[in-house]
Amino acid sequence: MLLGSVEAGGTKFVCAVGDENYRVIETVAFKTTTPEETLGQTVAFFKRFKDLKAIGIGSFGPIEVRKSAPEYGCITKTPKKHWAHVNFVEYIKSHINVPIYWTTDVNGSAYGEYILSKQENEKLESIVYFTVGTGVGAGTIIDGKFLGSLGHAEAGHIRVKRHPKDMSFSGICPYHEDCLEGLVSGPTFEARLGKSGREVPFTNPVWGYMAYYIAQAVLDYTLTIRPNQIVFGGGVISETFLDMIRKEFADLLNDYVDVPDLKEYLRMPRAEDNGSATIGDFALATKALENEAVEKL
Amino acid sequence: MLLGSVEAGGTKFVCAVGDENYRVIETVAFKTTTPEETLGQTVAFFKRFKDLKAIGIGSFGPIEVRKSAPEYGCITKTPKKHWAHVNFVEYIKSHINVPIYWTTDVNGSAYGEYILSKQENEKLESIVYFTVGTGVGAGTIIDGKFLGSLGHAEAGHIRVKRHPKDMSFSGICPYHEDCLEGLVSGPTFEARLGKSGREVPFTNPVWGYMAYYIAQAVLDYTLTIRPNQIVFGGGVISETFLDMIRKEFADLLNDYVDVPDLKEYLRMPRAEDNGSATIGDFALATKALENEAVEKL
């Protein structure tokens, strides 16, 4: 059985076809340009696989994920040129008529990590995937379902307590200035220091401020949702930086509630090479197939 | 059918017996003193009702709610004298052998509001009950289940961005100083102004700071859990103060995601006279009865 995955990012798209064991058979990546061109390339790739049974799409957003909403399947009010109100699902479906699972990029990654944890017999009841890259976001799965009644999470835009030595930086979020994303996303390095994060050594205090802010978001999740595990992804995250986050988190929590060993509780992805999303999208494609089978009964 | 409710607060206990329509038949309240005396009074009250079928208990905490945990049914590491590690459920059960549902006080209230919304045909998929009183806490229900894999929520201890005009107050939480509870719980009025909140007019800027902090907690819930509705309770909350919270919340959200009209989305309880907990505990007692019937199959 062939399954499709679309990891639809604001910078690039990664499309893949895999088998029922979620093994990648072929993959392709291209830049995100106009919807016509980019969705056209997506369709052209999948058209080559005659036996494709379903597609899982994890998209940049905000997107409409509620099936009852008129805009279901659309990217909604993104500031990204050309892409606001594009009906992504309808476009794909009009060219490749297979069941489609539609969710956010972080939800796709969260689902991949959830599936891999099950394969490793970890049986997590709940898992959060937290990404810090060009943007900041999180996807949460509880008992196999995505969290969110009014839509998907937008965890990047919560507020955090400012670090006493970092009061002057005003933040770069166009909507909220110093929300979490405005303080810790990849582009903040350029705004703070005039260079990319890769050029900034971990001894620079900015990494410490960022660890403090991200640790507060992790604390929020820990105290409100009480998930079994939080997995980190995105270009800003590394083992070294995650260790700084763990330390700040331990200080903030101050043993108030019990959590597992922090090396296990706050962890790097199980999937190598950022592969969580592709595995998750394949698994969600299977889910779309099952859902359609149930609807036809 | 007779059902029991125990609203076990750190200051007082309210016990009630009601019928299958969650109507209160008799109620009693007494001070929380030692476990022997207070749990003794609780048992004595319920012993008078021979046909009692089940009891729902919503307790102050932290408590152990995971059935698989050795300390299930206990209050855990509370600073409250005499009460740490008391096995509440075992004590009640050893005297009154009926099914018991054991959860936190805020979860009990959340469940009451969830039940009332169903009775009003609102069909909320998810609801949060947020209390600001002697302490600060929240309970969340999603698809009829309490949120929390590692235990119950402790939402009072998240961190918030400090108001620029309120940087000098250090907060009163013994564990985290200026966490949310350390900044907005009832006793902060005494710490800030040397008098009770009832004596402080809403024109005092302290109310504004508190509204700003609580609005951030509401923003956290809105952006991470995306619940259908957030209901407010606790001694510090009033319609006037909730209006201040709504205004701060709208400013913080800046229309980033869609939420229902704020009068509906952030609302006072449906139950009168703080009755949400009793109704919730009755409904949870029914659930305990059903669970036991299933387990006996």
PDB file of C-alpha atoms in Angstrom, chain B residues 12-285:
ATOM      1  CA  LYS B  12     -13.824  24.211  55.105  1.00  0.00           C
ATOM      2  CA  PHE B  13     -15.568  21.044  53.974  1.00  0.00           C
ATOM      3  CA  VAL B  14     -19.014  21.137  52.349  1.00  0.00           C
ATOM      4  CA  CYS B  15     -20.774  17.761  52.256  1.00  0.00           C
ATOM      5  CA  ALA B  16     -24.061  17.192  50.458  1.00  0.00           C
ATOM      6  CA  VAL B  17     -26.485  14.430  49.623  1.00  0.00           C
ATOM      7  CA  GLY B  18     -28.587  14.701  46.494  1.00  0.00           C
ATOM      8  CA  ASP B  19     -30.740  12.720  44.110  1.00  0.00           C
ATOM      9  CA  GLU B  20     -30.094  11.356  40.611  1.00  0.00           C
ATOM     10  CA  ASN B  21     -31.122  14.735  39.155  1.00  0.00           C
ATOM     11  CA  TYR B  22     -28.327  16.341  41.197  1.00  0.00           C
ATOM     12  CA  ARG B  23     -30.811  18.187  43.413  1.00  0.00           C
ATOM     13  CA  VAL B  24     -29.435  18.841  46.896  1.00  0.00           C
ATOM     14  CA  ILE B  25     -31.423  17.125  49.653  1.00  0.00           C
ATOM     15  CA  GLU B  26     -29.252  18.049  52.608  1.00  0.00           C
ATOM     16  CA  THR B  27     -25.963  19.835  53.072  1.00  0.00           C
ATOM     17  CA  VAL B  28     -23.543  20.489  55.904  1.00  0.00           C
ATOM     18  CA  ALA B  29     -20.374  22.577  56.247  1.00  0.00           C
ATOM     19  CA  PHE B  30     -17.633  22.476  58.863  1.00  0.00           C
ATOM     20  CA  LYS B  31     -14.105  23.782  59.373  1.00  0.00           C
ATOM     21  CA  THR B  32     -11.110  21.819  58.114  1.00  0.00           C
ATOM     22  CA  THR B  33      -9.208  20.906  61.292  1.00  0.00           C
ATOM     23  CA  THR B  34      -7.343  17.589  61.762  1.00  0.00           C
ATOM     24  CA  PRO B  35      -7.948  14.687  59.340  1.00  0.00           C
ATOM     25  CA  GLU B  36      -9.389  12.567  62.189  1.00  0.00           C
ATOM     26  CA  GLU B  37     -11.953  15.190  63.176  1.00  0.00           C
ATOM     27  CA  THR B  38     -12.837  16.463  59.678  1.00  0.00           C
ATOM     28  CA  LEU B  39     -13.008  13.089  57.923  1.00  0.00           C
ATOM     29  CA  GLY B  40     -14.857  11.790  61.003  1.00  0.00           C
ATOM     30  CA  GLN B  41     -17.503  14.502  60.585  1.00  0.00           C
ATOM     31  CA  THR B  42     -17.717  13.667  56.871  1.00  0.00           C
ATOM     32  CA  VAL B  43     -18.347   9.996  57.572  1.00  0.00           C
ATOM     33  CA  ALA B  44     -20.853  10.791  60.333  1.00  0.00           C
ATOM     34  CA  PHE B  45     -22.872  12.942  57.912  1.00  0.00           C
ATOM     35  CA  PHE B  46     -23.060  10.302  55.182  1.00  0.00           C
ATOM     36  CA  LYS B  47     -23.750   7.441  57.646  1.00  0.00           C
ATOM     37  CA  ARG B  48     -27.191   8.976  58.193  1.00  0.00           C
ATOM     38  CA  PHE B  49     -28.203   8.115  54.620  1.00  0.00           C
ATOM     39  CA  LYS B  50     -28.647   4.344  54.385  1.00  0.00           C
ATOM     40  CA  ASP B  51     -29.310   4.281  50.650  1.00  0.00           C
ATOM     41  CA  LEU B  52     -26.270   6.285  49.590  1.00  0.00           C
ATOM     42  CA  LYS B  53     -25.046   4.724  46.346  1.00  0.00           C
ATOM     43  CA  ALA B  54     -21.775   6.575  45.590  1.00  0.00           C
ATOM     44  CA  ILE B  55     -19.694   9.623  46.595  1.00  0.00           C
ATOM     45  CA  GLY B  56     -17.832  12.180  44.488  1.00  0.00           C
ATOM     46  CA  ILE B  57     -14.953  13.939  46.246  1.00  0.00           C
ATOM     47  CA  GLY B  58     -13.292  17.118  44.989  1.00  0.00           C
ATOM     48  CA  SER B  59     -10.350  17.833  47.262  1.00  0.00           C
ATOM     49  CA  PHE B  60      -7.751  20.502  47.903  1.00  0.00           C
ATOM     50  CA  GLY B  61      -4.304  19.275  46.966  1.00  0.00           C
ATOM     51  CA  PRO B  62      -1.932  18.380  45.561  1.00  0.00           C
ATOM     52  CA  ILE B  63      -3.494  14.916  45.504  1.00  0.00           C
ATOM     53  CA  GLU B  64      -2.730  11.635  43.728  1.00  0.00           C
ATOM     54  CA  VAL B  65      -5.397  10.934  41.104  1.00  0.00           C
ATOM     55  CA  ARG B  66      -3.677   8.230  39.025  1.00  0.00           C
ATOM     56  CA  LYS B  67      -5.275   4.888  39.908  1.00  0.00           C
ATOM     57  CA  SER B  68      -2.036   3.057  39.119  1.00  0.00           C
ATOM     58  CA  ALA B  69      -0.041   5.078  41.677  1.00  0.00           C
ATOM     59  CA  PRO B  70       0.671   3.651  45.170  1.00  0.00           C
ATOM     60  CA  GLU B  71      -0.510   6.897  46.779  1.00  0.00           C
ATOM     61  CA  TYR B  72      -3.828   6.925  44.845  1.00  0.00           C
ATOM     62  CA  GLY B  73      -6.532   8.516  46.984  1.00  0.00           C
ATOM     63  CA  CYS B  74      -4.077  10.484  49.118  1.00  0.00           C
ATOM     64  CA  ILE B  75      -3.425  14.130  49.637  1.00  0.00           C
ATOM     65  CA  THR B  76       0.307  14.262  48.859  1.00  0.00           C
ATOM     66  CA  LYS B  77       2.805  16.913  49.911  1.00  0.00           C
ATOM     67  CA  THR B  78       0.562  19.766  51.071  1.00  0.00           C
ATOM     68  CA  PRO B  79       2.116  22.291  53.450  1.00  0.00           C
ATOM     69  CA  LYS B  80      -1.194  22.084  55.388  1.00  0.00           C
ATOM     70  CA  LYS B  81      -0.457  20.720  58.856  1.00  0.00           C
ATOM     71  CA  HIS B  82      -1.532  17.100  59.527  1.00  0.00           C
ATOM     72  CA  TRP B  83      -2.847  16.509  55.985  1.00  0.00           C
ATOM     73  CA  ALA B  84       0.247  15.446  54.022  1.00  0.00           C
ATOM     74  CA  HIS B  85       0.003  11.805  52.860  1.00  0.00           C
ATOM     75  CA  VAL B  86      -3.442  11.271  54.410  1.00  0.00           C
ATOM     76  CA  ASN B  87      -5.286   8.527  52.515  1.00  0.00           C
ATOM     77  CA  PHE B  88      -8.599  10.310  52.107  1.00  0.00           C
ATOM     78  CA  VAL B  89     -10.315   7.732  49.891  1.00  0.00           C
ATOM     79  CA  GLU B  90      -9.272   4.740  51.994  1.00  0.00           C
ATOM     80  CA  TYR B  91     -10.563   6.407  55.153  1.00  0.00           C
ATOM     81  CA  ILE B  92     -13.992   7.170  53.665  1.00  0.00           C
ATOM     82  CA  LYS B  93     -14.230   3.783  51.963  1.00  0.00           C
ATOM     83  CA  SER B  94     -13.379   1.909  55.197  1.00  0.00           C
ATOM     84  CA  HIS B  95     -16.437   3.472  56.833  1.00  0.00           C
ATOM     85  CA  ILE B  96     -18.852   3.784  53.912  1.00  0.00           C
ATOM     86  CA  ASN B  97     -18.311   1.074  51.335  1.00  0.00           C
ATOM     87  CA  VAL B  98     -19.670   2.696  48.156  1.00  0.00           C
ATOM     88  CA  PRO B  99     -17.907   3.598  44.870  1.00  0.00           C
ATOM     89  CA  ILE B 100     -15.940   6.825  45.217  1.00  0.00           C
ATOM     90  CA  TYR B 101     -14.811   9.234  42.499  1.00  0.00           C
ATOM     91  CA  TRP B 102     -11.682  11.079  43.594  1.00  0.00           C
ATOM     92  CA  THR B 103     -10.448  14.271  41.956  1.00  0.00           C
ATOM     93  CA  THR B 104      -9.402  17.849  42.671  1.00  0.00           C
ATOM     94  CA  ASP B 105     -11.780  20.582  43.843  1.00  0.00           C
ATOM     95  CA  VAL B 106     -11.396  22.485  40.533  1.00  0.00           C
ATOM     96  CA  ASN B 107     -11.974  19.329  38.511  1.00  0.00           C
ATOM     97  CA  GLY B 108     -15.197  18.783  40.474  1.00  0.00           C
ATOM     98  CA  SER B 109     -16.327  22.323  39.646  1.00  0.00           C
ATOM     99  CA  ALA B 110     -15.288  21.942  35.997  1.00  0.00           C
ATOM    100  CA  TYR B 111     -17.357  18.768  35.788  1.00  0.00           C
ATOM    101  CA  GLY B 112     -20.369  20.535  37.280  1.00  0.00           C
ATOM    102  CA  GLU B 113     -20.179  23.264  34.664  1.00  0.00           C
ATOM    103  CA  TYR B 114     -19.685  20.640  31.941  1.00  0.00           C
ATOM    104  CA  ILE B 115     -22.829  18.788  33.069  1.00  0.00           C
ATOM    105  CA  LEU B 116     -24.851  22.019  33.270  1.00  0.00           C
ATOM    106  CA  SER B 117     -23.733  23.032  29.768  1.00  0.00           C
ATOM    107  CA  LYS B 118     -24.925  19.662  28.461  1.00  0.00           C
ATOM    108  CA  GLN B 119     -28.263  20.129  30.243  1.00  0.00           C
ATOM    109  CA  GLU B 120     -28.547  23.504  28.494  1.00  0.00           C
ATOM    110  CA  ASN B 121     -27.790  21.747  25.183  1.00  0.00           C
ATOM    111  CA  GLU B 122     -24.567  23.640  24.675  1.00  0.00           C
ATOM    112  CA  LYS B 123     -22.616  20.451  23.919  1.00  0.00           C
ATOM    113  CA  LEU B 124     -19.187  21.792  24.728  1.00  0.00           C
ATOM    114  CA  GLU B 125     -16.401  19.456  23.659  1.00  0.00           C
ATOM    115  CA  SER B 126     -14.057  21.083  26.180  1.00  0.00           C
ATOM    116  CA  ILE B 127     -14.311  23.405  29.149  1.00  0.00           C
ATOM    117  CA  VAL B 128     -11.883  24.935  31.646  1.00  0.00           C
ATOM    118  CA  TYR B 129     -12.824  25.968  35.191  1.00  0.00           C
ATOM    119  CA  PHE B 130     -10.418  28.607  36.454  1.00  0.00           C
ATOM    120  CA  THR B 131     -10.499  29.625  40.093  1.00  0.00           C
ATOM    121  CA  VAL B 132      -8.895  32.603  41.799  1.00  0.00           C
ATOM    122  CA  GLY B 133      -9.366  32.524  45.553  1.00  0.00           C
ATOM    123  CA  THR B 134      -7.086  31.578  48.440  1.00  0.00           C
ATOM    124  CA  GLY B 135      -5.236  29.647  45.751  1.00  0.00           C
ATOM    125  CA  VAL B 136      -5.283  29.673  41.956  1.00  0.00           C
ATOM    126  CA  GLY B 137      -6.052  26.580  39.933  1.00  0.00           C
ATOM    127  CA  ALA B 138      -7.794  25.151  36.915  1.00  0.00           C
ATOM    128  CA  GLY B 139      -9.497  21.973  35.822  1.00  0.00           C
ATOM    129  CA  THR B 140      -9.994  21.019  32.172  1.00  0.00           C
ATOM    130  CA  ILE B 141     -12.432  18.541  30.661  1.00  0.00           C
ATOM    131  CA  ILE B 142     -12.093  17.268  27.106  1.00  0.00           C
ATOM    132  CA  ASP B 143     -14.672  14.855  25.704  1.00  0.00           C
ATOM    133  CA  GLY B 144     -15.882  14.125  29.227  1.00  0.00           C
ATOM    134  CA  LYS B 145     -12.400  13.292  30.575  1.00  0.00           C
ATOM    135  CA  PHE B 146     -10.102  15.277  32.871  1.00  0.00           C
ATOM    136  CA  LEU B 147      -6.921  16.530  31.234  1.00  0.00           C
ATOM    137  CA  GLY B 148      -3.657  15.253  32.753  1.00  0.00           C
ATOM    138  CA  SER B 149      -1.530  12.138  32.166  1.00  0.00           C
ATOM    139  CA  LEU B 150       1.056  12.678  34.907  1.00  0.00           C
ATOM    140  CA  GLY B 151      -1.483  13.921  37.457  1.00  0.00           C
ATOM    141  CA  HIS B 152      -3.824  16.880  37.841  1.00  0.00           C
ATOM    142  CA  ALA B 153      -3.167  20.437  36.702  1.00  0.00           C
ATOM    143  CA  GLU B 154      -1.357  22.941  38.932  1.00  0.00           C
ATOM    144  CA  ALA B 155      -2.067  25.938  36.748  1.00  0.00           C
ATOM    145  CA  GLY B 156      -1.542  28.442  39.552  1.00  0.00           C
ATOM    146  CA  HIS B 157       2.206  28.056  39.329  1.00  0.00           C
ATOM    147  CA  ILE B 158       2.869  29.113  35.728  1.00  0.00           C
ATOM    148  CA  ARG B 159       4.907  32.272  35.146  1.00  0.00           C
ATOM    149  CA  VAL B 160       3.586  35.452  33.547  1.00  0.00           C
ATOM    150  CA  LYS B 161       5.083  38.598  32.116  1.00  0.00           C
ATOM    151  CA  ARG B 162       5.319  41.200  34.854  1.00  0.00           C
ATOM    152  CA  HIS B 163       3.350  44.407  34.407  1.00  0.00           C
ATOM    153  CA  PRO B 164       5.827  47.262  33.823  1.00  0.00           C
ATOM    154  CA  LYS B 165       4.267  49.280  36.679  1.00  0.00           C
ATOM    155  CA  ASP B 166       4.300  46.297  39.045  1.00  0.00           C
ATOM    156  CA  MET B 167       7.933  45.216  39.028  1.00  0.00           C
ATOM    157  CA  SER B 168       8.609  45.754  42.739  1.00  0.00           C
ATOM    158  CA  PHE B 169       6.103  43.322  44.319  1.00  0.00           C
ATOM    159  CA  SER B 170       8.017  40.075  44.863  1.00  0.00           C
ATOM    160  CA  GLY B 171       5.019  37.721  45.074  1.00  0.00           C
ATOM    161  CA  ILE B 172       3.970  35.435  47.922  1.00  0.00           C
ATOM    162  CA  CYS B 173       4.254  31.845  46.654  1.00  0.00           C
ATOM    163  CA  PRO B 174       6.540  29.962  49.068  1.00  0.00           C
ATOM    164  CA  TYR B 175       7.743  27.785  46.158  1.00  0.00           C
ATOM    165  CA  HIS B 176       8.054  30.259  43.261  1.00  0.00           C
ATOM    166  CA  GLU B 177       7.560  33.782  44.653  1.00  0.00           C
ATOM    167  CA  ASP B 178       5.986  35.571  41.661  1.00  0.00           C
ATOM    168  CA  CYS B 179       4.244  32.706  39.857  1.00  0.00           C
ATOM    169  CA  LEU B 180       0.608  33.429  38.955  1.00  0.00           C
ATOM    170  CA  GLU B 181      -0.703  32.379  42.377  1.00  0.00           C
ATOM    171  CA  GLY B 182       2.015  34.424  44.049  1.00  0.00           C
ATOM    172  CA  LEU B 183       0.749  37.499  42.191  1.00  0.00           C
ATOM    173  CA  VAL B 184      -3.055  37.223  42.110  1.00  0.00           C
ATOM    174  CA  SER B 185      -4.390  34.933  44.855  1.00  0.00           C
ATOM    175  CA  GLY B 186      -6.645  36.451  47.529  1.00  0.00           C
ATOM    176  CA  PRO B 187      -3.891  36.781  50.171  1.00  0.00           C
ATOM    177  CA  THR B 188      -1.808  38.992  47.830  1.00  0.00           C
ATOM    178  CA  PHE B 189      -4.074  41.943  48.727  1.00  0.00           C
ATOM    179  CA  GLU B 190      -2.957  41.699  52.327  1.00  0.00           C
ATOM    180  CA  ALA B 191       0.692  41.402  51.219  1.00  0.00           C
ATOM    181  CA  ARG B 192       0.487  44.331  48.803  1.00  0.00           C
ATOM    182  CA  LEU B 193      -1.868  46.718  50.569  1.00  0.00           C
ATOM    183  CA  GLY B 194      -2.235  45.482  54.142  1.00  0.00           C
ATOM    184  CA  LYS B 195      -5.960  44.899  53.775  1.00  0.00           C
ATOM    185  CA  SER B 196      -8.420  42.409  52.327  1.00  0.00           C
ATOM    186  CA  GLY B 197      -9.471  42.512  48.657  1.00  0.00           C
ATOM    187  CA  ARG B 198     -13.019  43.402  49.698  1.00  0.00           C
ATOM    188  CA  GLU B 199     -11.732  46.735  50.991  1.00  0.00           C
ATOM    189  CA  VAL B 200      -9.869  47.591  47.757  1.00  0.00           C
ATOM    190  CA  PRO B 201     -11.882  49.573  45.170  1.00  0.00           C
ATOM    191  CA  PHE B 202     -11.627  48.523  41.511  1.00  0.00           C
ATOM    192  CA  THR B 203     -10.016  51.890  40.761  1.00  0.00           C
ATOM    193  CA  ASN B 204      -6.887  50.720  42.617  1.00  0.00           C
ATOM    194  CA  PRO B 205      -4.238  49.828  39.993  1.00  0.00           C
ATOM    195  CA  VAL B 206      -3.586  46.487  41.727  1.00  0.00           C
ATOM    196  CA  TRP B 207      -6.810  45.160  40.170  1.00  0.00           C
ATOM    197  CA  GLY B 208      -5.443  46.131  36.750  1.00  0.00           C
ATOM    198  CA  TYR B 209      -2.170  44.285  37.324  1.00  0.00           C
ATOM    199  CA  MET B 210      -4.056  41.210  38.466  1.00  0.00           C
ATOM    200  CA  ALA B 211      -6.371  41.316  35.448  1.00  0.00           C
ATOM    201  CA  TYR B 212      -3.270  41.498  33.220  1.00  0.00           C
ATOM    202  CA  TYR B 213      -1.727  38.426  34.880  1.00  0.00           C
ATOM    203  CA  ILE B 214      -4.914  36.347  34.844  1.00  0.00           C
ATOM    204  CA  ALA B 215      -5.529  37.315  31.202  1.00  0.00           C
ATOM    205  CA  GLN B 216      -2.117  35.843  30.352  1.00  0.00           C
ATOM    206  CA  ALA B 217      -3.118  32.541  31.942  1.00  0.00           C
ATOM    207  CA  VAL B 218      -6.329  32.604  29.928  1.00  0.00           C
ATOM    208  CA  LEU B 219      -4.242  33.351  26.829  1.00  0.00           C
ATOM    209  CA  ASP B 220      -2.042  30.316  27.580  1.00  0.00           C
ATOM    210  CA  TYR B 221      -5.115  28.083  27.764  1.00  0.00           C
ATOM    211  CA  THR B 222      -6.570  29.656  24.638  1.00  0.00           C
ATOM    212  CA  LEU B 223      -3.429  29.159  22.537  1.00  0.00           C
ATOM    213  CA  THR B 224      -2.380  25.709  23.758  1.00  0.00           C
ATOM    214  CA  ILE B 225      -5.607  23.829  24.589  1.00  0.00           C
ATOM    215  CA  ARG B 226      -8.096  25.841  22.477  1.00  0.00           C
ATOM    216  CA  PRO B 227     -11.044  25.032  24.780  1.00  0.00           C
ATOM    217  CA  ASN B 228     -14.633  25.944  23.909  1.00  0.00           C
ATOM    218  CA  GLN B 229     -15.131  27.927  27.098  1.00  0.00           C
ATOM    219  CA  ILE B 230     -13.422  29.111  30.279  1.00  0.00           C
ATOM    220  CA  VAL B 231     -15.549  29.496  33.417  1.00  0.00           C
ATOM    221  CA  PHE B 232     -14.321  31.576  36.379  1.00  0.00           C
ATOM    222  CA  GLY B 233     -14.843  30.919  40.059  1.00  0.00           C
ATOM    223  CA  GLY B 234     -13.306  31.715  43.429  1.00  0.00           C
ATOM    224  CA  GLY B 235     -13.619  34.540  45.917  1.00  0.00           C
ATOM    225  CA  VAL B 236     -11.523  37.064  43.973  1.00  0.00           C
ATOM    226  CA  ILE B 237     -13.704  36.820  40.834  1.00  0.00           C
ATOM    227  CA  SER B 238     -16.707  39.106  40.207  1.00  0.00           C
ATOM    228  CA  GLU B 239     -18.480  40.304  37.047  1.00  0.00           C
ATOM    229  CA  THR B 240     -16.672  43.647  37.300  1.00  0.00           C
ATOM    230  CA  PHE B 241     -13.247  42.039  37.643  1.00  0.00           C
ATOM    231  CA  LEU B 242     -14.015  39.526  34.888  1.00  0.00           C
ATOM    232  CA  ASP B 243     -14.757  42.442  32.574  1.00  0.00           C
ATOM    233  CA  MET B 244     -11.297  43.819  33.310  1.00  0.00           C
ATOM    234  CA  ILE B 245      -9.811  40.382  32.536  1.00  0.00           C
ATOM    235  CA  ARG B 246     -11.746  40.222  29.236  1.00  0.00           C
ATOM    236  CA  LYS B 247     -10.357  43.589  28.187  1.00  0.00           C
ATOM    237  CA  GLU B 248      -6.750  42.628  28.964  1.00  0.00           C
ATOM    238  CA  PHE B 249      -7.243  39.297  27.210  1.00  0.00           C
ATOM    239  CA  ALA B 250      -8.509  40.993  24.031  1.00  0.00           C
ATOM    240  CA  ASP B 251      -5.461  43.290  24.044  1.00  0.00           C
ATOM    241  CA  LEU B 252      -3.065  40.366  24.514  1.00  0.00           C
ATOM    242  CA  LEU B 253      -4.690  38.131  21.892  1.00  0.00           C
ATOM    243  CA  ASN B 254      -4.830  40.951  19.339  1.00  0.00           C
ATOM    244  CA  ASP B 255      -7.273  38.896  17.202  1.00  0.00           C
ATOM    245  CA  TYR B 256      -4.571  36.311  16.501  1.00  0.00           C
ATOM    246  CA  VAL B 257      -6.971  33.359  16.679  1.00  0.00           C
ATOM    247  CA  ASP B 258     -10.764  33.344  16.617  1.00  0.00           C
ATOM    248  CA  VAL B 259     -12.593  32.909  19.890  1.00  0.00           C
ATOM    249  CA  PRO B 260     -16.323  33.218  20.647  1.00  0.00           C
ATOM    250  CA  ASP B 261     -17.758  36.484  21.960  1.00  0.00           C
ATOM    251  CA  LEU B 262     -15.812  37.155  25.154  1.00  0.00           C
ATOM    252  CA  LYS B 263     -18.985  37.408  27.283  1.00  0.00           C
ATOM    253  CA  GLU B 264     -19.635  33.764  26.370  1.00  0.00           C
ATOM    254  CA  TYR B 265     -16.060  32.523  26.125  1.00  0.00           C
ATOM    255  CA  LEU B 266     -14.906  33.883  29.510  1.00  0.00           C
ATOM    256  CA  ARG B 267     -17.902  33.527  31.760  1.00  0.00           C
ATOM    257  CA  MET B 268     -19.242  33.315  35.278  1.00  0.00           C
ATOM    258  CA  PRO B 269     -20.487  29.876  36.428  1.00  0.00           C
ATOM    259  CA  ARG B 270     -23.882  28.522  35.402  1.00  0.00           C
ATOM    260  CA  ALA B 271     -24.415  27.148  38.921  1.00  0.00           C
ATOM    261  CA  GLU B 272     -25.621  29.662  41.490  1.00  0.00           C
ATOM    262  CA  ASP B 273     -23.971  30.193  44.895  1.00  0.00           C
ATOM    263  CA  ASN B 274     -20.751  28.393  43.893  1.00  0.00           C
ATOM    264  CA  GLY B 275     -22.782  25.227  43.359  1.00  0.00           C
ATOM    265  CA  SER B 276     -20.723  23.918  40.424  1.00  0.00           C
ATOM    266  CA  ALA B 277     -18.638  21.676  42.670  1.00  0.00           C
ATOM    267  CA  THR B 278     -21.605  19.930  44.314  1.00  0.00           C
ATOM    268  CA  ILE B 279     -23.308  19.198  40.995  1.00  0.00           C
ATOM    269  CA  GLY B 280     -19.994  18.008  39.555  1.00  0.00           C
ATOM    270  CA  ASP B 281     -19.314  15.746  42.531  1.00  0.00           C
ATOM    271  CA  PHE B 282     -22.804  14.202  42.266  1.00  0.00           C
ATOM    272  CA  ALA B 283     -22.236  13.541  38.553  1.00  0.00           C
ATOM    273  CA  LEU B 284     -18.801  12.056  39.279  1.00  0.00           C
ATOM    274  CA  ALA B 285     -20.386   9.832  41.956  1.00  0.00           C
TER     275      ALA B 285
END
